[in-house]
Every structure is written in C-alpha cells, then in structure tokens.
Amino acid sequence: MPSDNVRTVEVGYLTRVEGEGAMKVVARGGKVQDVEFSIFEPPRFFEAFLRGRHHSEAPDITARICGICPVAYQMSAVHAMEHAFGVTVDGALRDLRRLLYCGEWIESHALHIYLLHAPDFLGYESGITLAKDHPDVVTMGLRIKKVGNEIVRVLGGREIHPVNVKVGGWYRLPTRKELDHLATELDRIRDDALATVKLVATFPMPDVTRSVEWVSTRYPDEYPMLGKTVVSTAGMNIPVDEWNDWFIEEHVKRSNALHSRIKTRANYEVGPTARFNLNADLLSPGAAAAAHDAGLSAPCTNPFRSIVVRAVELLHAVDEALAIIDHYRAPAAPAIAFTEKAGEGCGASEAPRGTLFHRYRLDARGILTDAQIVPPTAQNQLSIEEDLRLVLQAHIEEPDDKLRIVLEQSIRNYDPCISCATHFLHLEVDRG
Amino acid sequence: MTARVAVFKFASCDGCQLSVLDAEDELLAILGTIDIVEFPEARTLREPGPYDIGFVEGSVTTPHDAARIKEIREQCKVLVTIGACATSGGIQALRNMADVGIYASQVYAHPEYLDTLATSTAIADHVKVDLALYGCPVSKEQLVETITAVVAGRRPDLPSHPVCVECKARGTVCVLVANGTPCLGPVVRAGCGAICPSYARGCYGCFGPCSTPNVASLAGAWDGAGVPRSTLIRALKGFTVGAPEFQEAVRAL
C-alpha cells in the first residue's frame, strides 16, 4: 500500500480546552482505522485525600477540581451531604443556589462560545486574534461573561472558588441591594445574550448527524441545574442515588480519565445538547423562541450545533436569573439546621458541560470515609471519540491542515474540561 | 518592544490562568501592551521561546513535568509562579504525607498505567522563581499589577502581612473575637481582600502563610473558642499544605 494512502493526524497538545489532552486519528485507504482522544492531565487523587476530611470541607475542596466550574462541584457536594443527612434545602435558599449556578453557566458558556469555540467557526486561531478583526464581537462576549462572574462574585464572594456555599445553605444571604445590582447588570446583557444566539446560528456548520443516548438530570418544572432524577432519551428515569446501578467507568491505558458507559448499553452524552434534547419544554419563553428562530429543535443531532444550544442556554440562564431575583423573598436564616449522622449520600447537578455526580460515605462524626466523583468530560470521552470517527470519515478528503481544524473543533463541541476529567472513583467493573 | 508572554500549566484546576481571561475590563487593554504568544488554554498558535515573562500555574507531580519546568525556566527571562499549586504544591500535596501508591489504588483500577511522582511540589523546589503570586485562586488585581510592573521594570506591590489587616481596612468585625468563629486570618497572607469574614465565615487559608506566622498563638485562640485541635490541623492541611511554615506548625501541634 503506498504510504500516502495512510493518513495520520496527531495533535500532541489540544489547545483552547481546559486541561491537557491529545488526539490521534489514523485513516488507511480512505477508511477510518483508529481514533484516540486521550487525557494526560496528571492525576491529583481527590477521591483519595477527601477521605478523612469533614463533610463541611467537601464543597471547598472539590471546587478545586475545576477552576472553570467550581459552583458545579460545590452544588453536587452539598446535595450529596444533605442527602446523607436526610435534609432538603428548598425555597429561597435553593433559588439562590440556582442563581449562583446561572452565574456559572453565563460565565462559562460565554467563555467557551466567544473565546474558545467561535474562532473555529470563523477561521481564527484564538479569541485573541478574533478580537483584532472583530473587537465588537469579543467585547460583547466579555461583557456577558463579566455579568456571569459578577453573580458568582456577589453571591459567592469571588468568581473562582466562591466561599459562601455550605451544607444546609449559605454562610450569609445577599442583600436586596446586591440582588438589585445584579438585576440591573443582567438587564444590560439580555439583548447581548439574544444577539449571541442569532450570531452563532449564522455560523457555517459541518454537516454531521449522529444519534446517541443523551442523559441529563431533571427537576419538575425547571430546566435542570440542580437535579432530582436522571433521565435519558432511551427512557431511563431514575433517582440520582441509583446512579451506580446504571453507569460504569473503565480505566483504559491511553487516558488518565476513566471512560463511562451505561451498563448493558453503550456510550452516552451529557451537556447542553443532552439537556436541550431532554428538557427543551422547560426553557424560558424567550430562550425557547430564540431556539425556534435559530432553527433548533429537539433532538439536535448535529454535534457542531452545540454552540447554538449553548447560546440558547446562556439566554435561558439570563432569564432564569432575572426571574429568581424578581421572586426572591429573604428566608428566615441563611442555612437550615441538620444533624450529622453516618451514612451515604448522592448528589448530581448540571455543570455547564454536563452532569456531575458525587457520592460520599460518612461516619458518625461527619468524616468522609469514601468519595466518588464522576465529572462530565469523562462521561463524554467515548462520544467524543465516536464523533471524531464520523467527522474524520466525512472530511477524509480534506488536506491535513483543514482536517486537523475540524477534528479539534469537534472535540471543542463538548467544551471539554480536562482538568476535571481526571478525578475518579473506584471501579465498579474492571475490564483490564 | 512588546513583551512576549507565555502561560504554562502543570497539575492544577486551571483557575489561576482563567483569572487572566477573567480580567474582562483589562483584558483587551493588557493585550495592547503585551503579546501572549504561548497560552494553550486560550490560543492554538504557539510560539517557541525565549519569553520575556513566563507565568506558571500548577505543581510538579510527574517525571515529565519535573524535566519540563527546567526547560521552561531557561526560556523565560522573568518566571512568575501563579497560585497555591505553583507556590506550595496545592491541595494535591497532601500526597506528600501519604502513600501515593495507596492513593492511586483508591482511585484507579490500573495504578500501573499512571506515571506519577510520590510528591506534589512547588515550582521553586525545582527552579529559581523570580516572583510568586499566592492564592487559590490568585487575585486578578495582583495579576494585572504584576504584568504592569514587570513590563514597566519595577517590583510589583504585593502584600505579605496577614488577612487581619484587610479585615480592618474594609471594616469587617473580627469573626474570631466577636463570634468565636475559627479563622486562619492572623497567620494567612493577605491578597484576597478578606472575603470569607465578610461572608460570615473564617478565613480558610487560600493565600498560605503570611510572613512570620504565629500559629501557636492562633492555636490558643482556637482553643479558647472551643475548637478541637484536629480541626485546626485539618485547616492547616489545606490548599497550601506544602508551605513549610504550615508543615512545621502541624508537626508542633
């Protein structure tokens, strides 16, 4: 076989993703032969050193798994602890948690759309060079991102690794003045968020279609952030604490991250597209209308259109944040009382890039004896590889330079957070 | 001439380098005065050294990274470590007091696939560091100040006094004295703006030890508030557990 018949595209260090990953694809005779998305982010062993820590420390410690989605880690952690102690944080305290989460979605989605992903669609190597030609576009993105950060800063104390979340609620409640300030800021970027949906809807999209089992959490009458159940497009509908009955993770040699599958079935996908495909009926009226105008309907089967879904979620988060502030009446206390007890608890919430599951075991003093953390990017690894296979086949005639760009773009469809992806659990099944 | 700047990542959560992009108001202005030529998290284009300023996030945890930091040092005129991982090994330095083999087997089915060191160490344990920005995460104001200072050829104005000074400056009532809330503020370096006490909780030590911390005296105050010693020890074994001052204090307690 002539050597020019063998095509190898290798990216030793993926850029514009959070963390350290690599990609390698091999095609032979016009056919895809091998596809590998690997994560070489060094392991930090969070699940191991969480053992022996007090439950009250888990929100602060697990936040450090990811500087991009610390709120997600804090939310899944406190829900797991509250589940273990048999307490439910509801009403205004829970609404404030959703408001904090809206801030993280706005910040993270704006970062990904404008600085990390849009350059792929517009033919730039980065948001930095994009800003030179289109300063108005990047400035709009930064304006939106800043308001997301401002929500996290006001409610949480600072943008990265906020300090105000605790098991049972909050250390201190925001004042009406602080919330009104956020409402003013949100009003200012509402049009920008809508313009974002319109903008990304005009981006040229590679024509790829694929179907997978989409998985997200669900909560009655809310587009999911703080999950109550886990649902899928193949009919799964389970309480969060049955997670390990349905999902397994495997350790493969090429990656420091574990690969997730649904037991007895195959790979699955979490994240904006999955949430949209399962919960489009729960979007704010404004976000639903924008999705419709952008030609988006569930199920969205082109993975490249995830950038449009992300923009719709950005708009939804702005609307949701405004509604929460509008309805907010201060609760009697910043946190509810509870009694520590031995047991096990599970929690799941929707990080900007997908479902994040936590499970802890505690002793009678509230000290952790076991921890399991299943981050979204690890769950998406197999789907990322499956997409690479499809995209490679569809673009196999393209020259290497163009091929590499579309393959990297396809990985960025998942907004992969590789820093988080290397923290895992004990394996339910070892297939090594 | 525009300064050539590089941002490098080691074992970390990416939060400190994200602070660069979080300086929304200053970002485009900063990009007018420096040229960020190497920043894999934000751009695909990558230019080889030498660089005028290198920012390093994260700690050294693999043999590969131990070699890589030496190459980076040679390429950077000014090397600045950013954040608790780079300045003291991060929370992942808890492995330094444990058996990394046990850690690995608790998390992975195949520890033999991993290529990891027994320790997580600060960048300064491997190469000479010119400037250190503390914090988990760093303060973006300090980051902007440092970029501005280095470009202007002056030393950045960075504090080494304790968090208490910042509480006094912002008028926060002392949570330890007034409410008996355990707070690390008296032994922790300022820089965050004393956020935690303004949110009705004690400082938990993101910026590591201040200069000449008196942990023994703080331990007395925590005793007085009825806090078990085990809680203080856990607090010191936090995000800057690798800082020698805190290690020594843990041993003394």
XYZ file of N, CA, C and O in Angstrom, chain A residues 161-238:
312
model
N -13.658 29.664 42.759
C -13.692 29.071 44.097
C -14.435 29.964 45.104
O -13.857 30.423 46.105
N -15.720 30.209 44.833
C -16.513 31.031 45.760
C -16.551 30.406 47.158
O -16.359 29.197 47.314
N -16.799 31.258 48.174
C -16.615 30.820 49.562
C -17.920 30.723 50.351
O -17.897 30.336 51.526
N -19.038 31.047 49.754
C -20.262 31.243 50.538
C -21.195 30.031 50.601
O -22.195 30.060 51.287
N -20.885 28.963 49.858
C -21.776 27.799 49.831
C -21.457 26.863 50.986
O -20.297 26.566 51.241
N -22.472 26.407 51.715
C -22.233 25.418 52.756
C -23.334 24.380 52.784
O -24.425 24.601 52.229
N -23.033 23.260 53.406
C -24.047 22.229 53.589
C -25.179 22.855 54.402
O -24.929 23.468 55.441
N -26.402 22.759 53.908
C -27.548 23.356 54.601
C -27.964 24.703 54.037
O -29.046 25.187 54.334
N -27.108 25.337 53.232
C -27.497 26.627 52.656
C -26.320 27.519 52.345
O -25.483 27.189 51.514
N -26.218 28.630 53.087
C -25.225 29.662 52.824
C -24.623 30.147 54.138
O -25.242 30.025 55.184
N -23.426 30.751 54.054
C -22.867 31.423 55.231
C -23.597 32.748 55.454
O -23.947 33.097 56.559
N -23.814 33.510 54.363
C -24.589 34.735 54.532
C -25.462 34.963 53.305
O -25.118 34.569 52.192
N -26.620 35.590 53.520
C -27.554 35.860 52.429
C -27.189 37.172 51.733
O -26.655 38.087 52.367
N -27.502 37.267 50.447
C -27.269 38.546 49.771
C -28.288 39.573 50.231
O -29.377 39.227 50.688
N -27.936 40.837 50.127
C -28.887 41.895 50.476
C -29.732 42.211 49.233
O -29.356 41.876 48.116
N -30.879 42.855 49.490
C -31.742 43.248 48.364
C -30.971 44.169 47.404
O -31.099 44.073 46.188
N -30.151 45.028 47.984
C -29.380 45.968 47.166
C -28.424 45.219 46.232
O -28.276 45.579 45.055
N -27.787 44.178 46.775
C -26.869 43.392 45.944
C -27.611 42.710 44.801
O -27.135 42.656 43.666
N -28.801 42.183 45.121
C -29.575 41.493 44.080
C -30.083 42.476 43.029
O -30.092 42.168 41.829
N -30.505 43.656 43.474
C -30.968 44.667 42.509
C -29.839 45.075 41.566
O -30.048 45.289 40.369
N -28.635 45.185 42.132
C -27.454 45.489 41.301
C -27.278 44.399 40.227
O -27.039 44.709 39.043
N -27.447 43.128 40.622
C -27.305 42.040 39.644
C -28.395 42.124 38.576
O -28.134 41.893 37.390
N -29.625 42.461 39.010
C -30.725 42.567 38.044
C -30.426 43.649 37.006
O -30.661 43.462 35.798
N -29.868 44.772 37.477
C -29.514 45.851 36.550
C -28.477 45.366 35.538
O -28.586 45.612 34.332
N -27.477 44.655 36.039
C -26.429 44.138 35.152
C -27.007 43.131 34.157
O -26.649 43.126 32.975
N -27.890 42.262 34.645
C -28.490 41.243 33.772
C -29.352 41.886 32.689
O -29.329 41.466 31.529
N -30.115 42.914 33.076
C -30.939 43.619 32.082
C -30.062 44.161 30.957
O -30.447 44.147 29.798
N -28.858 44.611 31.345
C -27.956 45.210 30.366
C -27.462 44.216 29.325
O -27.110 44.598 28.218
N -27.362 42.911 29.711
C -26.805 41.943 28.746
C -27.870 41.032 28.140
O -27.560 40.145 27.373
N -29.146 41.282 28.488
C -30.203 40.413 27.937
C -30.174 40.453 26.410
O -30.222 39.420 25.733
N -30.067 41.656 25.836
C -30.020 41.783 24.376
C -28.756 41.143 23.794
O -28.785 40.567 22.710
N -27.646 41.270 24.525
C -26.398 40.642 24.066
C -26.542 39.125 24.007
O -26.038 38.472 23.086
N -27.228 38.565 25.014
C -27.405 37.112 25.053
C -28.261 36.660 23.866
O -27.971 35.648 23.211
N -29.317 37.427 23.580
C -30.160 37.098 22.423
C -29.363 37.250 21.126
O -29.433 36.394 20.231
N -28.567 38.307 21.056
C -27.732 38.523 19.863
C -26.734 37.381 19.679
O -26.361 37.040 18.550
N -26.304 36.783 20.802
C -25.364 35.660 20.731
C -26.006 34.476 20.022
O -25.392 33.829 19.167
N -27.271 34.178 20.378
C -27.968 33.064 19.717
C -28.042 33.340 18.218
O -27.740 32.477 17.386
N -28.421 34.575 17.876
C -28.560 34.922 16.452
C -27.219 34.830 15.725
O -27.141 34.358 14.597
N -26.168 35.291 16.410
C -24.834 35.277 15.795
C -24.367 33.847 15.504
O -23.983 33.521 14.380
N -24.416 32.985 16.521
C -23.851 31.641 16.321
C -24.720 30.820 15.360
O -24.228 29.900 14.702
N -26.008 31.188 15.260
C -26.881 30.472 14.326
C -26.471 30.721 12.875
O -26.805 29.942 11.988
N -25.720 31.820 12.635
C -25.282 32.107 11.261
C -23.959 31.418 10.925
O -23.523 31.459 9.779
N -23.301 30.812 11.926
C -22.003 30.179 11.665
C -22.171 29.017 10.684
O -23.130 28.241 10.791
N -21.226 28.859 9.753
C -21.280 27.691 8.870
C -21.047 26.406 9.681
O -20.122 26.355 10.493
N -21.926 25.406 9.490
C -21.841 24.178 10.289
C -21.417 22.994 9.427
O -22.044 22.736 8.406
N -20.384 22.277 9.836
C -20.121 20.998 9.168
C -21.376 20.129 9.246
O -22.105 20.172 10.241
N -21.630 19.390 8.179
C -22.863 18.618 8.112
C -22.626 17.203 8.633
O -22.192 16.325 7.896
N -22.870 17.016 9.904
C -22.685 15.695 10.522
C -23.928 15.390 11.341
O -24.452 16.267 12.029
N -24.419 14.181 11.238
C -25.576 13.784 12.035
C -25.238 12.520 12.794
O -24.653 11.592 12.232
N -25.576 12.506 14.057
C -25.407 11.260 14.800
C -26.379 11.226 15.974
O -26.847 12.244 16.472
N -26.674 10.018 16.363
C -27.581 9.837 17.477
C -26.853 9.082 18.576
O -26.010 8.240 18.294
N -27.169 9.398 19.808
C -26.521 8.750 20.936
C -27.559 8.793 22.054
O -28.578 9.481 21.912
N -27.348 8.064 23.120
C -28.270 8.193 24.252
C -27.868 9.455 25.016
O -26.757 9.559 25.533
N -28.777 10.439 25.049
C -28.491 11.676 25.761
C -28.986 11.548 27.195
O -30.101 11.026 27.435
N -28.194 12.027 28.135
C -28.503 11.875 29.560
C -28.418 13.240 30.245
O -27.478 14.002 30.015
N -29.401 13.550 31.061
C -29.292 14.746 31.903
C -30.067 14.513 33.190
O -30.816 13.551 33.307
N -29.883 15.430 34.132
C -30.740 15.365 35.309
C -32.054 16.051 34.951
O -32.172 16.715 33.926
N -33.020 15.878 35.813
C -34.296 16.544 35.586
C -34.864 16.963 36.936
O -34.601 16.331 37.964
N -35.607 18.054 36.913
C -36.297 18.532 38.106
C -37.643 19.019 37.616
O -37.717 19.683 36.591
N -38.730 18.693 38.311
C -40.043 19.063 37.791
C -40.117 20.569 37.512
O -39.734 21.357 38.360
N -40.558 20.934 36.359
C -40.833 22.336 36.001
C -39.624 23.264 35.944
O -39.783 24.470 35.956
N -38.417 22.713 35.935
C -37.238 23.582 35.798
C -36.326 23.007 34.724
O -36.109 21.793 34.682
N -35.774 23.876 33.889
C -34.666 23.438 33.041
C -33.549 23.046 34.011
O -33.231 23.798 34.931
N -32.970 21.844 33.889
C -32.195 21.288 35.006
C -30.887 22.012 35.318
O -30.106 22.310 34.429
N -30.700 22.319 36.582
C -29.404 22.737 37.120
C -29.109 21.875 38.338
O -28.101 21.201 38.409
N -30.037 21.905 39.303
C -29.919 21.060 40.492
C -30.848 19.871 40.269
O -32.058 20.009 40.308
N -30.271 18.702 40.034
C -31.079 17.567 39.580
C -31.772 16.820 40.701
O -31.324 16.805 41.844
N -32.877 16.224 40.350
C -33.585 15.355 41.288
C -33.562 13.919 40.759
O -33.358 12.970 41.501
N -33.784 13.797 39.441
C -33.731 12.474 38.814
C -32.755 12.537 37.646
O -32.336 13.613 37.235
N -32.416 11.345 37.134
C -31.561 11.256 35.948
C -32.388 10.620 34.847
O -32.991 9.557 35.055
N -32.452 11.284 33.704
C -33.281 10.776 32.601
C -32.420 10.650 31.343
O -31.358 11.255 31.235
N -32.927 9.841 30.402
C -32.218 9.721 29.126
C -33.215 9.634 27.985
O -34.396 9.344 28.193
N -32.706 9.858 26.772
C -33.571 9.787 25.594
C -33.947 8.346 25.264
O -34.761 8.112 24.386
N -33.349 7.383 25.953
C -33.760 5.987 25.743
C -34.677 5.522 26.878
O -34.863 4.319 27.081
N -35.222 6.458 27.629
C -36.250 6.102 28.600
C -35.785 5.886 30.021
O -36.578 5.543 30.899
N -34.503 6.102 30.298
C -34.049 5.985 31.685
C -34.729 7.075 32.512
O -34.893 8.206 32.057
N -35.138 6.746 33.708
C -35.730 7.730 34.609
C -35.530 7.205 36.023
O -36.321 6.408 36.523
N -34.447 7.636 36.656
C -34.050 7.043 37.942
C -33.747 8.147 38.949
O -33.356 9.241 38.579
